[in-house]
Coordinates of C-alpha atoms and ligand atoms in Angstrom, one line a residue:
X1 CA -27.2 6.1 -8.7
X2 CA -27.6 5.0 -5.0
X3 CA -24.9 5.8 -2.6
X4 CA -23.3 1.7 -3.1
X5 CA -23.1 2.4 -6.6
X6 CA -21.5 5.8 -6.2
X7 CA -18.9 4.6 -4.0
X8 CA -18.0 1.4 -6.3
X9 CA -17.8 3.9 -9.1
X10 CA -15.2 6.4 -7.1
X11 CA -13.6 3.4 -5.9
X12 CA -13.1 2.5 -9.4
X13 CA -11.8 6.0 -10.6
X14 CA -9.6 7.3 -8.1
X15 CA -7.8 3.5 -7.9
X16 CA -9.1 2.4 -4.5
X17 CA -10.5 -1.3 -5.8
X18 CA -10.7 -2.9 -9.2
X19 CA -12.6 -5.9 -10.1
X20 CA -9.5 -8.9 -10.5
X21 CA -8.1 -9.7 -13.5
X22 CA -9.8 -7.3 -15.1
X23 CA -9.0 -7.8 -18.7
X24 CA -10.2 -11.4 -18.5
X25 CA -13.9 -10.6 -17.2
X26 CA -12.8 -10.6 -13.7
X27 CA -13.1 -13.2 -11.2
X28 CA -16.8 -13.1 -9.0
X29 CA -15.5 -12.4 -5.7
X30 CA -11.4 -11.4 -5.7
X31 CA -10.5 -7.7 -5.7
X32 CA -7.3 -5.8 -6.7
X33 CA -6.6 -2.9 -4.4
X34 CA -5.3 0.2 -6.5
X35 CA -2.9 2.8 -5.3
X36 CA -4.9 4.4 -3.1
X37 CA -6.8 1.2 -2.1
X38 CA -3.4 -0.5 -1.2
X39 CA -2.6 2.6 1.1
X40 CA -6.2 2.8 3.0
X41 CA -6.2 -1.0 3.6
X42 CA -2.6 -1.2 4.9
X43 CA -3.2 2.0 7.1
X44 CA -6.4 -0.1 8.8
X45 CA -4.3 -2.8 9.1
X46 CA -1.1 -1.2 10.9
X47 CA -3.5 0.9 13.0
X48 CA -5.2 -1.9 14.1
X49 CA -1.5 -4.1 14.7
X50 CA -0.8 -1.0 16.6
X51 CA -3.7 -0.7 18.6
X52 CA -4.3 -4.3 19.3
X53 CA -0.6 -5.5 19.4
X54 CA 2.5 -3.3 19.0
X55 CA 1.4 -0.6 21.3
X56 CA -0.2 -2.6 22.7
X57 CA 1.1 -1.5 26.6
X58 CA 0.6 -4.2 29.3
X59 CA 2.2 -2.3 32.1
X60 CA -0.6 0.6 32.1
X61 CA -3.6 -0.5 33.4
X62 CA -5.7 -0.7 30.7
X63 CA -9.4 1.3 30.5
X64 CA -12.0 -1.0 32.0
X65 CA -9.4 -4.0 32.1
X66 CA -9.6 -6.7 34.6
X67 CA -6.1 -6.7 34.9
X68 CA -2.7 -6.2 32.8
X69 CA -1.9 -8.7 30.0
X70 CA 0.2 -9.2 27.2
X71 CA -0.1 -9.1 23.5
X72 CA 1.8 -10.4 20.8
X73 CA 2.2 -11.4 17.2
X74 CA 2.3 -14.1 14.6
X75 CA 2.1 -14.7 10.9
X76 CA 1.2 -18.8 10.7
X77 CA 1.3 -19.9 7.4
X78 CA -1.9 -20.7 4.5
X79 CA -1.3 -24.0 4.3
X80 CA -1.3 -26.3 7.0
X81 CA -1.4 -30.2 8.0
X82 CA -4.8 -31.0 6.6
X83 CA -5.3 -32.3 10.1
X84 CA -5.7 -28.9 11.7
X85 CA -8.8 -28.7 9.7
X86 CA -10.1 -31.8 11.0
X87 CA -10.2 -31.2 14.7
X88 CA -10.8 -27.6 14.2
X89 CA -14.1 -28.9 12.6
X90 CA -14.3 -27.5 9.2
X91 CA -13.5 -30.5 7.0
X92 CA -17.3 -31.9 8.6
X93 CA -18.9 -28.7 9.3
X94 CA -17.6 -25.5 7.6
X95 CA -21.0 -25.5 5.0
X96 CA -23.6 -23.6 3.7
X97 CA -26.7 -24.7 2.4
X98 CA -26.6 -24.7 -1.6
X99 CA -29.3 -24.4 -4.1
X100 CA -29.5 -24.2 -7.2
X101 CA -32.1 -23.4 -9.9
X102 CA -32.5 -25.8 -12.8
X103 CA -33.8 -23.3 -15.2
X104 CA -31.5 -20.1 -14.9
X105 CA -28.5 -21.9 -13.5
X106 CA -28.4 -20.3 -10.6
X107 CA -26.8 -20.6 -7.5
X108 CA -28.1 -19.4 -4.3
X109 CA -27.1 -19.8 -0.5
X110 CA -30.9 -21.2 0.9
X111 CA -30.8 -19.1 3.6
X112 CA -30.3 -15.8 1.7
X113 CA -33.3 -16.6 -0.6
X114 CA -36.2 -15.6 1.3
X115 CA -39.3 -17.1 0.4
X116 CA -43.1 -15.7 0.2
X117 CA -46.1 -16.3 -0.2
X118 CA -49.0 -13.6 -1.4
X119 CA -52.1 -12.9 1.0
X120 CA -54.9 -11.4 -0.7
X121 CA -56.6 -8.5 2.0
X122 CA -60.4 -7.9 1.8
X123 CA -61.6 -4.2 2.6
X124 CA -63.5 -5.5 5.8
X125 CA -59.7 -7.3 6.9
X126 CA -60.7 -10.8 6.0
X127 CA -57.3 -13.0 4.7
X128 CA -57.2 -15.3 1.9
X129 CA -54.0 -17.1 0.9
X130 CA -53.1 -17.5 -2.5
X131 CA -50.9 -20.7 -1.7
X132 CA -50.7 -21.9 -5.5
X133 CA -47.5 -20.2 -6.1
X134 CA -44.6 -19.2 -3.7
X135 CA -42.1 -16.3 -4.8
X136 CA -38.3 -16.6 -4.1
X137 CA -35.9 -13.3 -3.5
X138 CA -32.8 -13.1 -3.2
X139 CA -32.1 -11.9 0.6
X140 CA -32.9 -13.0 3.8
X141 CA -36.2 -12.8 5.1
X142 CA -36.8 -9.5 7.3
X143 CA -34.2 -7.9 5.5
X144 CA -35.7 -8.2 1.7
X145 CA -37.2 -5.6 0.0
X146 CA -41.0 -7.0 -0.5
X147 CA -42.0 -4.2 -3.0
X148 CA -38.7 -5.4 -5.4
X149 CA -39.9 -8.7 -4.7
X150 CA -43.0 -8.2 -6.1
X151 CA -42.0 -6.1 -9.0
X152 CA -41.2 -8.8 -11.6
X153 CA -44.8 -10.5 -10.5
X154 CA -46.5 -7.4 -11.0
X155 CA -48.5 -8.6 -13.6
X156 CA -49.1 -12.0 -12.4
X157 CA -49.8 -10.4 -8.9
X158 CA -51.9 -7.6 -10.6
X159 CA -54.6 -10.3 -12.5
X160 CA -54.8 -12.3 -9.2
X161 CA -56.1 -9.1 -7.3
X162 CA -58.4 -8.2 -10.4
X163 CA -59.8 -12.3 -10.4
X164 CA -60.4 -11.5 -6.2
X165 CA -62.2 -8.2 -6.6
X166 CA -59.3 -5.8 -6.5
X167 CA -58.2 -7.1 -3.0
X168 CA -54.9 -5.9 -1.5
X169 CA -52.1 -7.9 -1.6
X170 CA -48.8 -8.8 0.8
X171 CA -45.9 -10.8 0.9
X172 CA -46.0 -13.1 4.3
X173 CA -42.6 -15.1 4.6
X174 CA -42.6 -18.9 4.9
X175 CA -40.0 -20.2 7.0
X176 CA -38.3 -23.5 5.7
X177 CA -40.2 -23.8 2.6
X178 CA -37.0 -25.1 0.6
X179 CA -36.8 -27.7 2.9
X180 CA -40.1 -29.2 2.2
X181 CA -40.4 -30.9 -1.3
X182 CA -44.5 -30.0 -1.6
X183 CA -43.8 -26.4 -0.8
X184 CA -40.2 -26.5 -3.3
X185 CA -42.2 -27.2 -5.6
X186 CA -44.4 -24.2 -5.8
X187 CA -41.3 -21.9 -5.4
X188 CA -41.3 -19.6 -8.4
X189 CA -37.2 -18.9 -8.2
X190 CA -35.7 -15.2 -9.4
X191 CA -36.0 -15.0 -13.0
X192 CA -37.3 -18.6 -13.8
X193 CA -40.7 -18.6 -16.0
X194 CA -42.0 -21.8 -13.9
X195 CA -42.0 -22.9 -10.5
X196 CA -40.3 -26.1 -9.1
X197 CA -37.3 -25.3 -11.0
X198 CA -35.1 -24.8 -7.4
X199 CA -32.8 -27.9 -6.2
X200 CA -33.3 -29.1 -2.6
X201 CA -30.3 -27.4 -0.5
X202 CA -27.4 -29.2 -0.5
X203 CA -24.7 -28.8 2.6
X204 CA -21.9 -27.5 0.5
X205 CA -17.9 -26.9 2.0
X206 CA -17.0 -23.6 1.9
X207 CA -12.9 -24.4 2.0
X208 CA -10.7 -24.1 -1.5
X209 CA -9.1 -27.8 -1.6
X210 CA -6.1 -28.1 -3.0
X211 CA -2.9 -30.7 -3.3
X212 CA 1.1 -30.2 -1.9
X213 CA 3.5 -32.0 -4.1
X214 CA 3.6 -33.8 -7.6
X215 CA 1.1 -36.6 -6.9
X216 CA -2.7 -35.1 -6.7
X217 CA -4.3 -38.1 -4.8
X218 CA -6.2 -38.1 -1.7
X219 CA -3.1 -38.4 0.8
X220 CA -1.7 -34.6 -0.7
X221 CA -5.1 -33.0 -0.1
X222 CA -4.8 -29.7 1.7
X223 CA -7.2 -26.4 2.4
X224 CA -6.0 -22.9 2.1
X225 CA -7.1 -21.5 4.9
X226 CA -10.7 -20.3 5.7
X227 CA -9.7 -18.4 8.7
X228 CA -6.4 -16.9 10.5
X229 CA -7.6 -18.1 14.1
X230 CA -6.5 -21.9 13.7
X231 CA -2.7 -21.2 13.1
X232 CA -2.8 -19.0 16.4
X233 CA -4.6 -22.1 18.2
X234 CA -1.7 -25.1 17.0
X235 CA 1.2 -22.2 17.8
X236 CA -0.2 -21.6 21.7
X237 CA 1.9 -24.1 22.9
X238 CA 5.3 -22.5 20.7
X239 CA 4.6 -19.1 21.7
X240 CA 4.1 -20.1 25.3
X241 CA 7.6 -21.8 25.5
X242 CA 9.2 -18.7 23.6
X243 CA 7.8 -15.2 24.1
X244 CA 7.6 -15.6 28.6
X245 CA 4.0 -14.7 28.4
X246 CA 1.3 -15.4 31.4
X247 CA -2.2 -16.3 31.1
X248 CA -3.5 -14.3 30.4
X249 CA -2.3 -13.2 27.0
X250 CA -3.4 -12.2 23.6
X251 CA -1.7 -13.7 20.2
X252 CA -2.7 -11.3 17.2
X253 CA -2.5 -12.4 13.7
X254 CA -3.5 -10.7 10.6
X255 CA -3.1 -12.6 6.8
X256 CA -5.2 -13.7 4.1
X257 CA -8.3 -16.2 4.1
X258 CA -10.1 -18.1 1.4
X259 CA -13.8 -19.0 1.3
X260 CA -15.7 -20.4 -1.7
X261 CA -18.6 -18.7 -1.0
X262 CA -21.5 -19.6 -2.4
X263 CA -22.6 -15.8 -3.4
X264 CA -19.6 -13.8 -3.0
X265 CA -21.6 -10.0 -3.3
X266 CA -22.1 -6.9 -2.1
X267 CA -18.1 -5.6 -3.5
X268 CA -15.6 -6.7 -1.3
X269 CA -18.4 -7.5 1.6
X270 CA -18.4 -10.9 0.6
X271 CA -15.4 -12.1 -1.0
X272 CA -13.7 -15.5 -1.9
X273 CA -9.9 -13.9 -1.3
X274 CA -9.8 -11.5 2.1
X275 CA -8.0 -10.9 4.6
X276 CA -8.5 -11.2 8.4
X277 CA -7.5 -9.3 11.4
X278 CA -7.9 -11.6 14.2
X279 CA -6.8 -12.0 18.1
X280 CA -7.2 -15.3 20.4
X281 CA -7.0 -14.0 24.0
X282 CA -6.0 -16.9 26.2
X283 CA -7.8 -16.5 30.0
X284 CA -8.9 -18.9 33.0
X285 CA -12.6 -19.9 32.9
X286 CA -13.4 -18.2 35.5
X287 CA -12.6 -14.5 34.4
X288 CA -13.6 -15.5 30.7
X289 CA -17.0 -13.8 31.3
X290 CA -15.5 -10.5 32.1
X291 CA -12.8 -10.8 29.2
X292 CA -15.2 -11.2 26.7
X293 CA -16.9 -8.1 28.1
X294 CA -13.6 -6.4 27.7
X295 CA -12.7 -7.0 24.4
X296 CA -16.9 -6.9 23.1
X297 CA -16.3 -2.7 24.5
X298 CA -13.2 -2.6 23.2
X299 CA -13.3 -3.6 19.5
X300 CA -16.9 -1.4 19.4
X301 CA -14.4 1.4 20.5
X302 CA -12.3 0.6 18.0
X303 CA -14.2 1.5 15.1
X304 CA -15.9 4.7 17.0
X305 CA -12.6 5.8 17.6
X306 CA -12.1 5.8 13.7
X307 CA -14.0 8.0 13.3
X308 CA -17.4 5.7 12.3
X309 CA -20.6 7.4 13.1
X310 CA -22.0 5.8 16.2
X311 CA -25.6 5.7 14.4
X312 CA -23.7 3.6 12.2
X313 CA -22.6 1.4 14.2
X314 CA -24.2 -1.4 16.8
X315 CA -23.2 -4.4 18.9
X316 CA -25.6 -7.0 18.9
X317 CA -25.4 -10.1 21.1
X318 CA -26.2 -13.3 19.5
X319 CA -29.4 -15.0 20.6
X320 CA -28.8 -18.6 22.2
X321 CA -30.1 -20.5 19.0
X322 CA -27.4 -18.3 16.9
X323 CA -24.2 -20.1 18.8
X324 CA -21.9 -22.5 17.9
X325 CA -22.7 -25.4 19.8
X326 CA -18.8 -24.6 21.7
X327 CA -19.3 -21.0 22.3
X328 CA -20.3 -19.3 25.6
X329 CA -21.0 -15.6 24.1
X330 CA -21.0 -13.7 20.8
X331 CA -21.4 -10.6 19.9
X332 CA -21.1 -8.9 16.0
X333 CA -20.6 -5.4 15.5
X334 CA -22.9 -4.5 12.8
X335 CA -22.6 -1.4 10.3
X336 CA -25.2 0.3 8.8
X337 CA -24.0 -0.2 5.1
X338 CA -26.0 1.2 2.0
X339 CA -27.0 -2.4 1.6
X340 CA -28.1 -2.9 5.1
X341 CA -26.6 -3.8 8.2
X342 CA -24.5 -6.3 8.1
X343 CA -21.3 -7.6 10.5
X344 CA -18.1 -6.5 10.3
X345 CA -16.2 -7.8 13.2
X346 CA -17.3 -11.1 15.6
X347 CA -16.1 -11.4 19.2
X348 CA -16.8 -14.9 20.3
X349 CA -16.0 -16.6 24.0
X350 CA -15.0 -19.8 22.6
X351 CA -14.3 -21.6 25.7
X352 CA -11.6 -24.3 25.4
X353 CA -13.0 -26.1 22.7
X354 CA -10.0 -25.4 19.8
X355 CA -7.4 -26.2 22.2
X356 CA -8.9 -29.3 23.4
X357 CA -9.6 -30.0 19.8
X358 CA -5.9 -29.8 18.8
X359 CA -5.0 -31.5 21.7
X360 CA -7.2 -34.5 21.4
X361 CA -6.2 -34.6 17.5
X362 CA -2.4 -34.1 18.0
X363 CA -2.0 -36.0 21.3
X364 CA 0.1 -33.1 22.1
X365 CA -0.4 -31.6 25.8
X366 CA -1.3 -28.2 25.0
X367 CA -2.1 -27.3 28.7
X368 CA -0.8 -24.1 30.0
X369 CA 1.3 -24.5 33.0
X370 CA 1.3 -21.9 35.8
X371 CA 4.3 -21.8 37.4
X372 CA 3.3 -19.2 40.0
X373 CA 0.2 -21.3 41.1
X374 CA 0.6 -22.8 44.3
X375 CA -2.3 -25.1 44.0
X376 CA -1.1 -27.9 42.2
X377 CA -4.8 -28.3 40.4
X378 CA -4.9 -24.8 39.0
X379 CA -1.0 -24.7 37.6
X380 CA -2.1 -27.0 34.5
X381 CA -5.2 -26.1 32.5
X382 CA -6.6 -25.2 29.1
X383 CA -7.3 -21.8 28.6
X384 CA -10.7 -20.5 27.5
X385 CA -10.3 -18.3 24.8
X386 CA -11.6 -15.1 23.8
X387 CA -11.5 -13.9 19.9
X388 CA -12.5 -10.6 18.3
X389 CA -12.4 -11.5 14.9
X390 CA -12.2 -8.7 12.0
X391 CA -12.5 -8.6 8.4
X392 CA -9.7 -6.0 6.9
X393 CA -11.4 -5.6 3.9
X394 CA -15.1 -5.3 5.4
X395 CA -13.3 -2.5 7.8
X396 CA -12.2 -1.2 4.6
X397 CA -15.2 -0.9 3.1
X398 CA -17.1 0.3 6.3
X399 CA -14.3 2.8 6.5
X400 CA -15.1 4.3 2.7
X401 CA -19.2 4.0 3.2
X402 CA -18.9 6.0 6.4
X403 CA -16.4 8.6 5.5
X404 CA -18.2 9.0 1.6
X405 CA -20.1 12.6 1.8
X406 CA -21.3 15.3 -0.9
X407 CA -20.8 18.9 -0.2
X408 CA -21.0 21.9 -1.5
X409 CA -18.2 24.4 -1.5
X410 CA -17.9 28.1 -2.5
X411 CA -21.7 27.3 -4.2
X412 CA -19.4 23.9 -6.2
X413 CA -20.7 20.2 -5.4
X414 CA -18.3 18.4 -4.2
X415 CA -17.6 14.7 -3.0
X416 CA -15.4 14.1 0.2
X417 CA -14.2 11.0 1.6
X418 CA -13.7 12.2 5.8
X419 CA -11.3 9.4 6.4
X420 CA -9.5 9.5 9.4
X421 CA -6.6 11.0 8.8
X422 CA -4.8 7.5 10.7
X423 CA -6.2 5.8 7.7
X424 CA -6.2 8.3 4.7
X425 CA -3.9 7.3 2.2
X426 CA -2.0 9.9 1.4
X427 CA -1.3 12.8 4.7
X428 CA -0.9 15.5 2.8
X429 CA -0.9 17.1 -0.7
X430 CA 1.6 19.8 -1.7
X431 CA 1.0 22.0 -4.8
X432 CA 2.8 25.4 -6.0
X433 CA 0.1 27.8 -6.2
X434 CA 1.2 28.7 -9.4
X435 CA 3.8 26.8 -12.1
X436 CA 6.2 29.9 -11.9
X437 CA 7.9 32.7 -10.1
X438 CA 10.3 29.7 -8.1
X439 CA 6.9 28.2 -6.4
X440 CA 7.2 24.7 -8.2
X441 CA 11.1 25.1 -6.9
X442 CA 9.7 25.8 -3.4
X443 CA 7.3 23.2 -3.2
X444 CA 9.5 20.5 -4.4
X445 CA 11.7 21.3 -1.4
X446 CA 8.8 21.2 0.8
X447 CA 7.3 18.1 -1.0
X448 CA 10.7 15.6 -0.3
X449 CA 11.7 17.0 3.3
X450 CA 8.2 15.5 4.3
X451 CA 8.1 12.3 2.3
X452 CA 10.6 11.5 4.5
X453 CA 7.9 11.2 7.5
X454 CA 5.0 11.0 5.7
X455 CA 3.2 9.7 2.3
X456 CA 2.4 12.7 1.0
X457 CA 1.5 13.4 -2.8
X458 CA 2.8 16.5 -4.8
X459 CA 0.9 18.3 -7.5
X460 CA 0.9 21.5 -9.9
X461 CA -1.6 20.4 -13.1
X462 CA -4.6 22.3 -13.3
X463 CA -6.6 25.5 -11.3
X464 CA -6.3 25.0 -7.4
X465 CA -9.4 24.3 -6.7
X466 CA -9.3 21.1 -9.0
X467 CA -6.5 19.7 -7.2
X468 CA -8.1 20.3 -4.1
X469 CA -11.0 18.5 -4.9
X470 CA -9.1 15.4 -6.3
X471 CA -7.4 15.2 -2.8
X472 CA -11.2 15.5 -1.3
X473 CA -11.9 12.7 -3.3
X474 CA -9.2 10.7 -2.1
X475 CA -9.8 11.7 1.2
X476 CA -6.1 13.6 1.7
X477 CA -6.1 15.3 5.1
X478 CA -4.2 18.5 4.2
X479 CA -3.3 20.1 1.4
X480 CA -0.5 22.7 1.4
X481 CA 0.2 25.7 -0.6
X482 CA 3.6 27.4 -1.3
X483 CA 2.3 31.0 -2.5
X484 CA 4.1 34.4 -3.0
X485 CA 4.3 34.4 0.7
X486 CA 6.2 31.4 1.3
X487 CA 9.2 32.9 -0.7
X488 CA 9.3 36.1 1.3
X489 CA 8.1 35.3 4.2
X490 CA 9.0 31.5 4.9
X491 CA 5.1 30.2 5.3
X492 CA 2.5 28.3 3.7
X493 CA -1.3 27.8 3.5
X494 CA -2.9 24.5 4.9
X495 CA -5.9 23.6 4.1
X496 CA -8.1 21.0 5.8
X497 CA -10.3 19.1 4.1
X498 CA -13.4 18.6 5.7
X499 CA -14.1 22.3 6.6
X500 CA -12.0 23.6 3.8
X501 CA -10.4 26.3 6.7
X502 CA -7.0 27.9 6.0
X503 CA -4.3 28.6 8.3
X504 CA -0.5 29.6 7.6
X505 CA 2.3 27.5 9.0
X506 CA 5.8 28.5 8.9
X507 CA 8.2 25.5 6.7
X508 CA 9.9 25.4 9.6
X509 CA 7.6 24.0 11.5
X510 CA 5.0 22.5 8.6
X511 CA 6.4 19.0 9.9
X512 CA 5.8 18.7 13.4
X513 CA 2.6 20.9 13.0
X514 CA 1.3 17.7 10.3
X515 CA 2.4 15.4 12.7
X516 CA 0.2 16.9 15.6
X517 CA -2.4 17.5 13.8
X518 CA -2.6 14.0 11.8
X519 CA -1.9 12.1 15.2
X520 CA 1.0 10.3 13.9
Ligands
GAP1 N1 -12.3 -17.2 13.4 C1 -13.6 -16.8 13.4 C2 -14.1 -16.4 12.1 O1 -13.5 -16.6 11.1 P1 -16.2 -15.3 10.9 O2 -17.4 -14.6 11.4 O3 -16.4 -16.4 9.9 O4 -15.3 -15.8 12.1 C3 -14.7 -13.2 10.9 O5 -15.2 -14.2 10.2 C4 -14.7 -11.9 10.1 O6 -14.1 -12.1 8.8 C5 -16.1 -11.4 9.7 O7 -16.7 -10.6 10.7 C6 -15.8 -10.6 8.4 O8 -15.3 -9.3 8.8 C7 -14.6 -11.3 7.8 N2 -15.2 -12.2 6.7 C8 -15.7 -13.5 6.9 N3 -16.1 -13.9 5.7 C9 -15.8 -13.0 4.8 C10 -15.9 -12.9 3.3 N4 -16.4 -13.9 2.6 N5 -15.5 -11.7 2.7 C11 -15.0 -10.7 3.5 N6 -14.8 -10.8 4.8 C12 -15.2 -11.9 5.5

């Protein structure tokens, strides 16, 4: 099993994700979240409301900050005036380029189905190209595996060396070649028996359409939403009249989004059903360069702070050809995961463009006015806008990849999920030592005067070291023990999970010691 496999099969068995609507064969691309799931992916939420928004603290000065600012929060609803889609440019340009294969009846995204073609390597160097077939792979090109590429042509490949004289053969990619109809046509698509079976790629909107009301005509046609940014963008102007803020100011949102993607894959990576975590920072032009600096740092932070490996994790500015025709910067903070690195969180400078959008569209003066400007041309304007935009359930996932580990304790194997303890689902785990002698009493005491304060679990089936390593595996911070001790001399064992150490805390103070110790 490879590490991705491994952690979609705890996943699975300790109740972190299921495949949805399981019983019916599942649904490509929507997850359920189990009990432990539900817990891990709430905690990344409210730490990240917290961090971002509800602690947010604009009176300190902020680390690295330009200066203080405000942030605050909304929850816009999924289904909006199809117009908002419209001027945010989605209805005309939220695609990806479709193809599909005529023989197997699959679907592909073009650009994550690299295309090669085989060079043939004589031993004094010279090149010849064997140009009568082209191979498709699933994956983009720098990123796919060449040697699984060539392991269903094995044969093919291995009689085309034998015919050259035993010659050495590569994969070299060809850019574009789906594009081309001569080229298409040699394409020899994943799994198909003959080539030319792929269709040319086909712009294809990414958006779930769907109708409000009793009459399912063209006038009732809405969207659910493909992103949580554009109900931020049409509330700027009702959040600026209500909530006293000055420019320049954050509005956080986090909610559910919805994208028929072509390939939903990789688990929850790419899913139809997700949900979003995002922020639009409101700033003058001028200081948008160093705001997007700010939050670019900041949101890397974030995740190091977590308790991600920094070898895991990189920040990688987009090259000019990668932007959005509106955008002035982007960055993506990439993780490593078992599948490759991928992005988990954008942070874009999108200029003015979504309010001037919404403007235009509306008619509706969305300037910002500045009522502590004295010169009259810089008290209206349009903010520029700054947005660090996460993924809850790719944070989720990251979160699980990173902390998943295998140990060995006491000479036993173990697996261990070193989640932060901000983010692990349950806090702690109480267990009698023993199902006798008043300990189950005892612990039951123990167990409820800290539910109160935190989610903790109690347990007293099986040998101790078993129900220690189901809490590893759930990636429970502490576990505690109520022992002969704790009824003579008022103190327990905690244990901490990733170096298994042992200390005794007196019940008095078992509370406030977790507390400490878990950060909460
Ligand atoms: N408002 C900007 C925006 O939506 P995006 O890069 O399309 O930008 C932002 O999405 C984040 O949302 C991504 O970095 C990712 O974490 C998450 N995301 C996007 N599509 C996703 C999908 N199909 N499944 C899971 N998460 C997704």
């Amino acid at each position: 099993m490879d590490s991705m496999e491994k952690i979609v099969s705890l996943c699975k068995r300790r109740g972190f994700i299921f495949p949805s609507s399981e019983i019916y064969g599942g649904l490509n691309g929507c997850w359920d979240y189990g009990p432990l799931g539900v817990e891990l992916k709430r905690n990344v939420k409210q730490v990240w409301w917290d961090d971002m928004v509800a602690h947010h603290d604009e009176t300190a000065s902020m680390p690295g900050a330009p200066a203080t600012f405000g942030m605050v929060g909304l929850d816009s609803s999924l289904l909006m005036n199809p117009k908002v889609w419209e001027a945010s440019g989605h209805v005309g340009g939220f695609s990806d380029p479709m193809v599909d294969d005529r023989e197997t009846r699959a679907r592909y995204r073009a650009d994550q189905l690299a295309i090669y073609r085989v060079e043939l390597v004589a031993p004094d160097g010279a090149i010849e190209s064997y140009d009568e077939m082209l191979f498709a792979a699933p994956g983009e090109v720098g990123k796919t595996d060449v040697a699984e590429l060539f392991e269903p042509h094995r044969k093919r490949i291995a009689s085309l060396q034998k015919s050259r004289g035993g010659r050495e053969a590569r994969p070299v990619a060809v850019p574009n070649a789906l594009q081309d109809e001569a080229l298409r046509a040699k394409v020899l698509a994943p799994g198909a028996s003959t080539p030319g079976t792929l269709t040319a790629p086909r712009a294809f909107n990414l958006m779930f359409k769907t109708h409000v009301g009793a009459l399912e005509d063209n006038s009732s046609v809405t969207y659910l939403r493909p992103e949580t940014a554009q109900g931020i963008f049409v509330n700027f102007k009702n959040v600026c009249d209500t909530a006293r803020v000055r420019v320049p100011f954050g509005i956080g949102q986090i909610g559910k989004a919805f994208r028929n993607e072509i390939n939903p894959r990789n688990f929850t990576f790419r899913s139809r059903e997700f949900e979003q975590m995002e922020i639009e920072f409101f700033c003058r032009a001028s200081d948008s360069a160093e705001w997007y600096r700010y939050w670019r740092e900041r949101r890397y932070q974030w995740y190091l702070a977590l308790g991600i490996k920094a070898e895991n994790l990189h920040l990688r500015e987009h090259d000019a050809d990668e932007l959005a025709h509106y955008a002035a910067g982007c960055a993506d903070v990439e993780y490593d995961f078992p599948f490759g690195r991928s992005e988990l969180e954008g942070i874009a400078n999108r200029t003015d463009f979504d309010l001037r959008q919404h403007s235009q569209m509306s008619g509706k003066d969305l300037r910002y006015f500045d009522d502590q400007e004295t010169n009259e041309e810089a008290r209206r304007f349009l903010p520029h806008v700054i947005e660090p935009s996460a993924g809850a359930d790719r944070g989720t996932l990251a979160f699980l990849c990173d902390a998943y580990a295998e140990d060995e304790v006491g000479g036993e194997a173990r697996t261990v999920l070193k989640l932060h303890p901000r983010l692990a689902p349950i806090k702690a785990a109480v267990f009698p030592l023993v199902k006798k002698d008043g300990m189950p009493e005892k612990a039951l005491e123990i167990y409820r005067a800290l539910k109160k304060r935190f989610n903790v679990y109690y347990d007293e089936k099986g040998a101790i070291g078993r129900r220690y390593r189901r809490q590893d595996e759930a990636g429970t911070p502490f576990c505690i023990t109520v022992d002969g001790d704790t009824l003579t001399a008022g103190s327990v064992t905690v244990r901490e999970r990733d170096s298994c150490a042992q200390t005794r805390v007196g019940v008095k103070e078992l509370g406030d010691v977790l507390s400490e110790r878990l950060g909460a």
